[in-house]
Amino acid sequence: MASRYDRAITVFSPDGHLFQVEYAQEAVKKGSTAVGIRGTNIVVLGVEKKSVAKLQDERTVRKICALDDHVCMAFAVFTIFIGLTADARVVINRARVQCQSHKLTVEDPVTVEYITRFIATLKQKYTQSNGRRPFGISALIVGFDDDGIPRLYQTDPSGTYHAWKANAIGRSAKTVREFLEKNYTEDAIADDNEAIKLAIRALLEVVQSGGRNIELAIIKRNQPLKMFSAKEIELQVTEIEKEKEEAEKKKSKKSA
Amino acid sequence: MAATFFGEVVKAPCRAGTEEEEEEEEEGRRETPEDREVRRQLARKREVRLLRRQTKTSLEVSLLEKYPCSKFIIAIGNNAVAFLSSFVMNSGVWEEVGFAKLWNEWCRTTDTTHLSPAEAFCIFYHLKSNPSCSCYVAEDQQYQWLEKVFGSCTRKNTQVTILTCRHVTDYKTSESTGSLPAPFLKALKTQNFKDPACCSLLEQPNIVHDLPAAVLSYCQVWKIPAILYLCYTDVMKLDLITVEAFKPILSSRSLKSLVKNIPQSTEILKKLMTTNEVQSNIYT
């Protein structure tokens, strides 16, 4: 049945599927894993980083991008055809223009929810036009609003968006999300360092080669975005491994 | 005939039988000697050959006649092969007895006479005989492959286990694929397989494809007890979580005696993973 109703975006299948949108969601899973966590005073974004080709300039391969001075996005991208990194670039450009336009028009910076709604509306438009395909990207959008409350939103190719306490997108996102559901507690995220560790631990569930393949960024209230260096991430990973060992020792003592 | 949105004409299959026009066309398609020669050359190119490892000579009889065994485990696809290499082949001494050499349109190399063993990707190991098959075996080559491996007689004492992966979108369900707990394991077995499966059986419509289907059909016809463990995953390339989804099979009768050191296996598996996977420029 799928093969007769999946050629055009504007055609529903008899059981109500928009197959192109669902295929676009499959394309997201081809990208790396990204995780976002909203703490009490911090938002953390972590992304799986793969090594860059030898002759490629690493500076041009960036996943965590700023939309505005105070809003930040991490993409995991996918597509049905080609150009998913390209889809991300196009949407980021449009969102950046919108942020500035909003600032000039109403003299206030955008809220995280506003820009998320803009991006989601843009994505939805592409699920309802003929001759176009949906954007093959999901996005995690984080930032602080004027009221000082941290926000984390997630959008997907269908154009839906929701606020989350913690979420993951991309390859093996389900595994990471299940880990977050088990380990996200109000105590864990009250402390900034614990929130950072939670993000790294969630990524380590699926990143196969440890800390050196993780890119991490944090935003604290009234502070600019901070990218963690490889050394800082390695330190966190070492701490996490120590805690794991101690927990296992305690467990074996108890069982003995 | 049906017209789609873009105006393309799609021919709907006709169940009333062939039309007269097609019969006229067929008369014009009678085979010439050149056609026969081309067909013969193509058949020679697509021949499946089983070769001995040391001597590189062809096996005169089928693999299972030469190396009879009680447990025959086939891994098809890179995740299944990684699982077998890490969990089964790290314990005990495995002797590489031969490999299958074949060529089809999916092969990356055009030289069909000098395929190196590294490209063959169909290697047979003997402890309790355990072939790992990472190449694509086309439909017309499947029967040849089966004949050369199994031979044409019933093997009452052999139990066959097949491990493979498919994309989760192949799983027939009314649920959306996003809500499925990928990766997950399903089993399909022949009538003569009496042991319990290590996971739930594949529900209707229980359709499998390619070489695993060919092996299962072959085993069903020859009354060989066989079971296929199919891992539905959303990550088709080599992936730790997909390989670990095969772990329930370690408690099966076929593999229990072969697996000795699970923590060490997990370490070997992590090393097998491409740690230096280069960032794709298309997907970020």
XYZ file of C-alpha atoms in Angstrom:
540
model
C 0.000 0.000 0.000
C 2.843 2.360 0.897
C 4.219 2.286 -2.626
C 1.071 3.812 -4.113
C 0.791 6.713 -1.674
C 4.349 7.709 -1.007
C 5.246 9.516 -4.224
C 3.666 12.869 -3.545
C 3.735 14.840 -0.332
C 0.190 16.112 -0.790
C -1.390 12.660 -0.900
C -2.737 10.945 2.209
C -2.827 7.134 2.262
C -6.213 5.519 3.014
C -5.155 4.920 6.603
C -4.122 8.512 7.108
C -0.355 8.385 6.672
C 1.730 11.034 5.002
C 4.481 8.693 3.940
C 6.909 11.355 2.773
C 6.847 12.919 6.230
C 7.413 9.527 7.845
C 10.281 8.807 5.475
C 11.721 12.207 6.335
C 11.647 11.126 9.996
C 13.610 8.013 9.025
C 16.195 10.249 7.377
C 16.756 12.063 10.704
C 17.926 8.744 12.128
C 20.798 8.744 9.659
C 22.392 11.665 11.433
C 24.453 11.638 14.628
C 22.869 11.508 18.076
C 22.130 14.790 19.880
C 20.820 15.254 23.410
C 19.397 18.318 25.145
C 18.778 18.708 28.882
C 17.008 21.554 30.640
C 18.350 22.040 34.144
C 17.121 24.476 36.784
C 19.777 27.075 35.905
C 21.414 25.591 32.843
C 20.700 24.068 29.462
C 23.055 21.444 28.088
C 23.455 20.367 24.474
C 25.520 17.313 23.575
C 26.211 15.911 20.110
C 28.056 12.895 18.789
C 31.038 14.126 16.822
C 32.589 12.037 14.096
C 36.098 12.601 12.821
C 36.420 14.905 9.857
C 38.030 13.841 6.571
C 41.777 14.496 6.497
C 41.729 17.340 4.026
C 38.534 18.940 5.315
C 38.628 22.148 7.370
C 37.160 21.210 10.719
C 35.911 24.737 11.396
C 33.319 24.339 8.660
C 31.834 21.211 10.283
C 29.832 22.615 13.174
C 26.670 21.133 14.609
C 25.829 23.507 17.447
C 24.873 26.832 15.896
C 23.702 30.146 17.365
C 20.419 31.565 16.063
C 20.602 34.732 17.993
C 22.754 36.038 20.798
C 20.837 34.060 23.332
C 19.237 31.187 21.489
C 21.131 28.095 20.406
C 20.315 25.039 18.227
C 21.774 21.588 17.723
C 20.678 19.666 14.635
C 20.510 16.094 13.834
C 19.530 15.888 10.269
C 18.144 13.416 7.862
C 16.632 13.376 4.446
C 14.943 11.241 1.842
C 16.984 12.543 -1.096
C 20.089 14.604 -0.649
C 21.316 17.622 1.157
C 20.315 17.181 4.761
C 23.215 19.237 6.068
C 22.017 21.581 3.417
C 18.454 21.528 4.798
C 19.838 22.523 8.193
C 21.827 25.374 6.669
C 18.762 26.741 4.876
C 16.550 26.632 7.975
C 19.228 28.171 10.219
C 19.642 31.067 7.773
C 15.900 31.708 7.678
C 15.657 31.534 11.473
C 18.587 33.950 11.915
C 17.000 36.456 9.560
C 13.710 36.116 11.414
C 15.435 36.749 14.770
C 16.910 40.026 13.511
C 13.722 41.056 11.778
C 11.780 40.503 15.001
C 14.323 42.523 16.992
C 14.105 45.426 14.573
C 10.310 45.338 14.403
C 9.366 45.021 18.071
C 12.691 46.019 19.645
C 12.746 42.849 21.713
C 14.749 39.673 21.127
C 12.768 36.575 20.153
C 11.613 34.131 22.796
C 12.688 30.538 22.383
C 9.088 29.535 21.808
C 8.608 32.163 19.092
C 11.541 31.079 16.997
C 10.662 27.410 17.502
C 7.149 28.119 16.270
C 8.571 29.953 13.279
C 10.793 27.006 12.355
C 7.999 24.498 12.911
C 5.602 26.544 10.766
C 8.207 26.686 8.014
C 8.627 22.915 8.149
C 4.877 22.355 8.104
C 4.511 24.503 4.972
C 6.792 22.113 3.158
C 4.541 19.170 4.058
C 1.612 20.795 2.316
C 2.987 22.125 -0.962
C 3.215 20.166 -4.161
C 6.528 19.849 -5.883
C 8.449 20.210 -2.614
C 9.611 17.710 -0.049
C 9.690 18.081 3.736
C 12.885 19.285 5.398
C 14.845 16.261 6.502
C 15.819 17.642 9.848
C 14.822 17.500 13.439
C 16.035 20.257 15.774
C 16.660 20.772 19.413
C 16.306 24.481 20.295
C 17.491 25.766 23.623
C 17.869 29.154 25.378
C 16.852 31.444 28.214
C 13.959 33.879 27.920
C 13.820 37.331 29.492
C 12.115 35.854 32.540
C 15.280 33.837 33.197
C 13.609 30.442 32.728
C 15.546 27.913 30.625
C 13.716 26.373 27.646
C 14.230 23.296 25.523
C 12.090 22.661 22.419
C 12.199 19.956 19.822
C 10.860 20.108 16.244
C 10.556 17.343 13.685
C 9.986 17.162 9.908
C 6.215 17.166 10.252
C 6.344 20.662 11.714
C 5.285 19.764 15.264
C 7.098 21.269 18.209
C 6.969 20.601 21.927
C 8.757 21.714 25.072
C 10.830 19.043 26.774
C 12.723 18.620 30.026
C 15.202 16.404 28.212
C 15.205 14.830 24.766
C 17.368 13.157 22.156
C 17.241 13.138 18.334
C 19.114 11.303 15.592
C 20.612 7.835 15.542
C 19.481 5.592 18.445
C 17.513 8.477 19.932
C 15.102 6.026 21.498
C 17.836 4.364 23.554
C 19.056 7.735 24.798
C 15.542 8.892 25.591
C 14.903 5.734 27.631
C 18.119 6.377 29.529
C 17.021 9.952 30.207
C 13.597 8.795 31.399
C 15.261 6.499 33.913
C 17.884 8.946 35.123
C 16.344 12.410 34.860
C 15.384 13.519 38.341
C 14.731 16.969 39.767
C 17.750 16.458 42.042
C 19.974 15.524 39.122
C 19.234 18.677 37.202
C 19.214 21.068 40.138
C 23.011 20.972 40.139
C 24.659 22.285 36.939
C 27.465 19.770 37.036
C 25.048 16.895 37.442
C 23.042 18.063 34.436
C 26.243 18.138 32.364
C 27.165 14.650 33.557
C 23.684 13.378 32.722
C 24.028 14.634 29.150
C 27.428 12.973 28.753
C 26.236 9.720 30.309
C 23.239 9.671 27.978
C 25.490 10.123 24.949
C 27.949 7.499 26.127
C 25.112 4.980 25.894
C 25.301 5.177 22.123
C 28.596 6.868 21.230
C 30.893 4.001 20.701
C 34.271 5.549 21.212
C 33.978 7.568 24.399
C 34.546 11.210 25.274
C 36.650 12.236 22.317
C 33.649 11.811 20.020
C 31.384 14.111 22.006
C 30.801 17.821 21.469
C 29.195 19.649 24.410
C 27.865 23.154 24.975
C 26.155 24.777 27.949
C 24.280 28.030 28.540
C 23.888 29.391 32.028
C 21.565 32.238 32.949
C 22.927 35.634 31.765
C 26.036 34.013 30.342
C 27.054 33.353 26.754
C 27.286 29.885 25.269
C 30.277 27.884 26.465
C 31.724 25.115 24.278
C 33.577 22.458 26.207
C 37.062 21.605 25.078
C 38.092 17.994 24.524
C 40.060 18.079 27.803
C 37.089 19.288 29.823
C 34.876 16.571 28.352
C 37.527 13.958 29.073
C 37.637 15.118 32.710
C 33.884 14.713 33.008
C 34.058 11.263 31.407
C 36.774 10.190 33.858
C 34.626 11.379 36.772
C 31.641 9.496 35.407
C 33.668 6.311 35.056
C 34.960 6.678 38.621
C 31.410 7.068 39.931
C 30.344 4.009 37.923
C 33.128 1.910 39.416
C 32.302 3.035 42.945
C 28.632 2.253 42.409
C 29.545 -1.216 41.145
C 31.863 -1.839 44.098
C 29.075 -0.884 46.489
C 26.713 -3.220 44.667
C 29.067 -6.173 44.876
C 29.728 -5.474 48.562
C 26.011 -5.445 49.266
C 25.392 -8.691 47.407
C 28.346 -10.299 49.207
C -3.615 1.827 -16.410
C -3.603 4.516 -13.790
C -2.352 8.071 -13.805
C -0.494 9.418 -10.822
C -0.351 12.980 -9.599
C 2.557 13.855 -11.842
C 0.822 12.511 -14.932
C 2.964 9.404 -15.259
C 1.150 6.359 -16.510
C 1.445 3.288 -14.321
C 0.539 -0.066 -15.795
C -1.614 -2.011 -13.375
C -0.990 -5.774 -13.397
C -3.571 -7.663 -15.473
C -4.875 -10.932 -14.037
C -6.867 -11.853 -17.139
C -3.758 -13.161 -18.839
C -1.455 -11.836 -21.516
C -2.871 -9.762 -24.305
C -2.593 -10.684 -27.964
C -0.125 -7.911 -28.741
C 2.432 -9.488 -26.430
C 2.273 -12.814 -28.298
C 3.195 -11.051 -31.531
C 6.134 -9.382 -29.845
C 7.404 -12.690 -28.507
C 7.777 -14.164 -31.977
C 10.210 -11.372 -32.806
C 12.269 -12.258 -29.734
C 13.512 -15.719 -30.769
C 17.009 -16.455 -29.543
C 19.961 -16.055 -31.890
C 23.297 -17.862 -31.402
C 24.756 -14.551 -30.194
C 22.078 -14.340 -27.530
C 22.891 -17.863 -26.421
C 26.602 -17.084 -26.221
C 25.958 -13.931 -24.182
C 23.690 -15.911 -21.868
C 26.362 -18.608 -21.447
C 29.031 -16.037 -20.624
C 26.782 -14.323 -18.130
C 26.002 -17.630 -16.442
C 29.726 -18.377 -16.183
C 30.360 -14.934 -14.690
C 27.600 -15.391 -12.116
C 28.683 -18.867 -11.077
C 29.047 -19.420 -7.348
C 32.277 -21.190 -6.462
C 33.264 -22.644 -3.107
C 37.010 -22.698 -2.742
C 39.319 -24.263 -0.186
C 41.267 -21.699 1.861
C 44.771 -23.117 1.501
C 44.760 -24.488 -2.000
C 42.126 -22.189 -3.540
C 40.768 -25.195 -5.418
C 37.048 -25.869 -5.752
C 35.324 -28.198 -3.360
C 34.191 -31.304 -5.238
C 31.280 -31.982 -2.928
C 28.996 -29.667 -0.962
C 30.477 -27.940 2.096
C 28.390 -29.877 4.590
C 29.340 -33.189 3.004
C 32.999 -32.279 3.311
C 32.676 -30.842 6.821
C 29.617 -32.404 8.452
C 28.536 -30.746 11.639
C 25.712 -30.676 14.123
C 25.343 -26.920 14.308
C 25.492 -24.676 11.267
C 25.317 -20.975 11.966
C 25.048 -18.426 9.168
C 25.437 -14.699 9.766
C 24.240 -12.475 6.926
C 24.922 -8.744 7.048
C 27.533 -6.739 8.916
C 25.771 -6.512 12.295
C 25.074 -10.259 12.419
C 28.668 -10.980 11.375
C 30.010 -8.635 14.062
C 27.871 -10.387 16.687
C 29.154 -13.793 15.679
C 32.784 -12.660 15.453
C 32.718 -11.084 18.911
C 30.587 -13.480 20.873
C 31.115 -16.857 19.271
C 34.367 -16.860 17.410
C 36.463 -15.309 20.142
C 36.275 -18.517 22.170
C 37.743 -21.718 20.862
C 39.905 -22.180 17.817
C 38.185 -21.557 14.509
C 39.754 -22.822 11.349
C 38.965 -21.031 8.109
C 38.153 -23.843 5.722
C 37.012 -22.039 2.638
C 35.209 -19.164 1.060
C 32.544 -18.593 -1.568
C 33.464 -16.577 -4.597
C 30.680 -14.948 -6.577
C 29.975 -11.889 -8.673
C 26.796 -9.972 -9.378
C 25.793 -6.428 -10.220
C 26.037 -5.370 -6.596
C 29.727 -6.266 -6.365
C 32.024 -3.273 -6.433
C 34.802 -4.960 -8.378
C 34.547 -5.619 -12.111
C 37.305 -8.226 -12.295
C 35.544 -11.538 -11.866
C 38.505 -13.829 -12.336
C 40.779 -12.461 -9.690
C 38.566 -11.697 -6.736
C 40.667 -11.650 -3.605
C 39.375 -13.432 -0.501
C 38.900 -10.066 1.147
C 36.305 -9.173 -1.465
C 34.532 -12.514 -1.423
C 33.047 -11.842 1.990
C 31.601 -15.308 2.291
C 33.982 -17.166 4.565
C 33.420 -20.538 6.161
C 34.912 -21.407 9.507
C 34.999 -24.835 11.086
C 34.576 -25.538 14.757
C 31.034 -26.515 14.354
C 31.141 -24.886 10.928
C 30.129 -21.305 10.894
C 29.918 -19.278 7.696
C 29.751 -15.511 7.759
C 28.284 -13.991 4.660
C 28.573 -10.242 4.078
C 28.128 -10.141 0.308
C 24.853 -9.855 -1.506
C 23.768 -13.101 -3.127
C 21.410 -12.299 -6.012
C 18.187 -14.313 -6.531
C 19.545 -16.366 -9.403
C 22.672 -17.263 -7.423
C 20.911 -18.310 -4.263
C 20.078 -21.811 -5.439
C 23.678 -22.367 -6.558
C 24.986 -21.135 -3.202
C 22.617 -23.447 -1.346
C 23.530 -26.454 -3.469
C 27.239 -25.860 -2.961
C 26.886 -25.398 0.768
C 24.162 -27.859 1.692
C 24.193 -30.376 -1.109
C 20.987 -32.138 -2.101
C 20.219 -34.545 0.641
C 18.599 -34.451 4.033
C 20.901 -33.733 6.956
C 19.107 -35.154 9.924
C 21.785 -34.285 12.435
C 22.361 -30.667 11.443
C 20.601 -27.754 13.034
C 20.816 -24.471 11.158
C 20.725 -21.027 12.752
C 20.607 -17.920 10.563
C 21.238 -14.423 11.861
C 20.448 -11.343 9.850
C 19.236 -7.751 10.022
C 16.536 -5.833 8.184
C 15.465 -2.229 8.357
C 12.585 -1.650 10.753
C 10.471 -0.242 7.915
C 10.288 -3.801 6.504
C 8.381 -4.915 9.596
C 4.724 -5.136 8.666
C 2.641 -3.408 11.283
C -0.168 -0.929 11.527
C 1.845 1.086 14.059
C 4.074 3.901 12.901
C 7.729 2.845 12.678
C 8.657 5.649 15.047
C 6.861 3.925 17.906
C 8.525 0.515 17.402
C 11.179 -0.428 19.974
C 13.967 -0.818 17.408
C 16.199 -2.776 17.457
C 14.182 -5.883 18.272
C 14.483 -9.552 17.493
C 11.967 -11.822 15.745
C 12.247 -15.486 14.836
C 10.987 -17.681 12.010
C 11.536 -21.429 12.038
C 11.014 -24.512 9.915
C 8.568 -27.254 10.829
C 11.282 -29.601 12.068
C 12.754 -27.109 14.513
C 11.380 -28.215 17.855
C 13.391 -26.134 20.341
C 11.838 -22.944 21.702
C 12.949 -19.702 20.029
C 14.835 -17.101 22.078
C 12.392 -14.382 21.130
C 8.846 -14.000 19.826
C 8.003 -15.396 16.405
C 7.536 -13.080 13.444
C 3.849 -12.255 13.164
C 1.759 -12.448 9.992
C 2.504 -11.360 7.294
C 5.759 -13.094 8.132
C 7.695 -12.373 4.972
C 11.476 -12.601 4.796
C 13.699 -11.868 1.810
C 16.941 -12.760 0.041
C 19.457 -15.344 1.213
C 17.927 -15.992 4.673
C 14.595 -16.786 2.983
C 16.346 -19.062 0.503
C 18.117 -20.957 3.284
C 14.922 -21.320 5.322
C 12.945 -22.552 2.295
C 15.695 -25.013 1.490
C 15.713 -26.326 5.051
C 11.925 -26.603 5.106
C 11.927 -28.647 1.898
C 14.720 -30.954 3.067
C 13.230 -31.202 6.580
C 16.299 -29.683 8.249
C 15.550 -27.981 11.597
C 16.398 -24.328 11.035
C 15.635 -21.035 12.712
C 16.111 -17.497 11.440
C 16.732 -14.725 13.964
C 15.879 -11.441 12.330
C 16.876 -8.187 13.976
C 14.778 -5.215 12.889
C 16.844 -2.098 13.328
C 16.807 1.515 12.230
C 20.597 1.683 11.884
C 21.695 -0.576 9.048
C 25.406 0.104 9.279
C 27.594 -1.494 11.962
C 26.103 -0.386 15.273
C 26.724 -1.490 18.862
C 23.088 -1.387 19.936
C 21.941 -3.455 16.939
C 24.600 -6.092 17.541
C 23.687 -6.272 21.227
C 20.067 -6.902 20.249
C 21.206 -10.384 19.193
C 22.251 -11.198 22.784
C 19.140 -13.241 23.709
C 20.340 -15.841 21.181
C 23.318 -16.599 23.417
C 20.981 -18.677 25.583
C 19.892 -20.889 22.666
C 20.986 -24.506 22.446
C 23.097 -23.810 19.340
C 25.164 -21.030 20.835
C 25.220 -21.750 24.556
C 28.127 -24.163 24.337
C 30.058 -21.950 21.953
C 30.020 -18.731 23.985
C 32.409 -18.563 26.888
C 33.501 -15.090 27.793
C 30.799 -12.456 27.460
C 32.619 -9.419 29.014
C 35.588 -10.053 26.762
C 33.220 -10.381 23.799
C 31.743 -6.970 24.552
C 35.248 -5.486 24.503
C 36.054 -7.148 21.190
C 32.774 -5.843 19.798
C 33.598 -2.269 20.795
C 36.935 -2.564 19.006
C 35.215 -3.834 15.875
C 33.065 -0.724 15.714
C 34.431 1.880 13.381
C 35.886 4.273 15.881
C 37.186 6.530 13.202
C 34.018 6.817 11.212
C 34.364 9.928 9.135
C 31.663 12.599 9.329
C 29.317 12.330 6.383
C 28.864 15.570 4.483
C 25.248 14.794 3.665
C 23.963 13.893 7.111
C 25.033 15.947 10.061
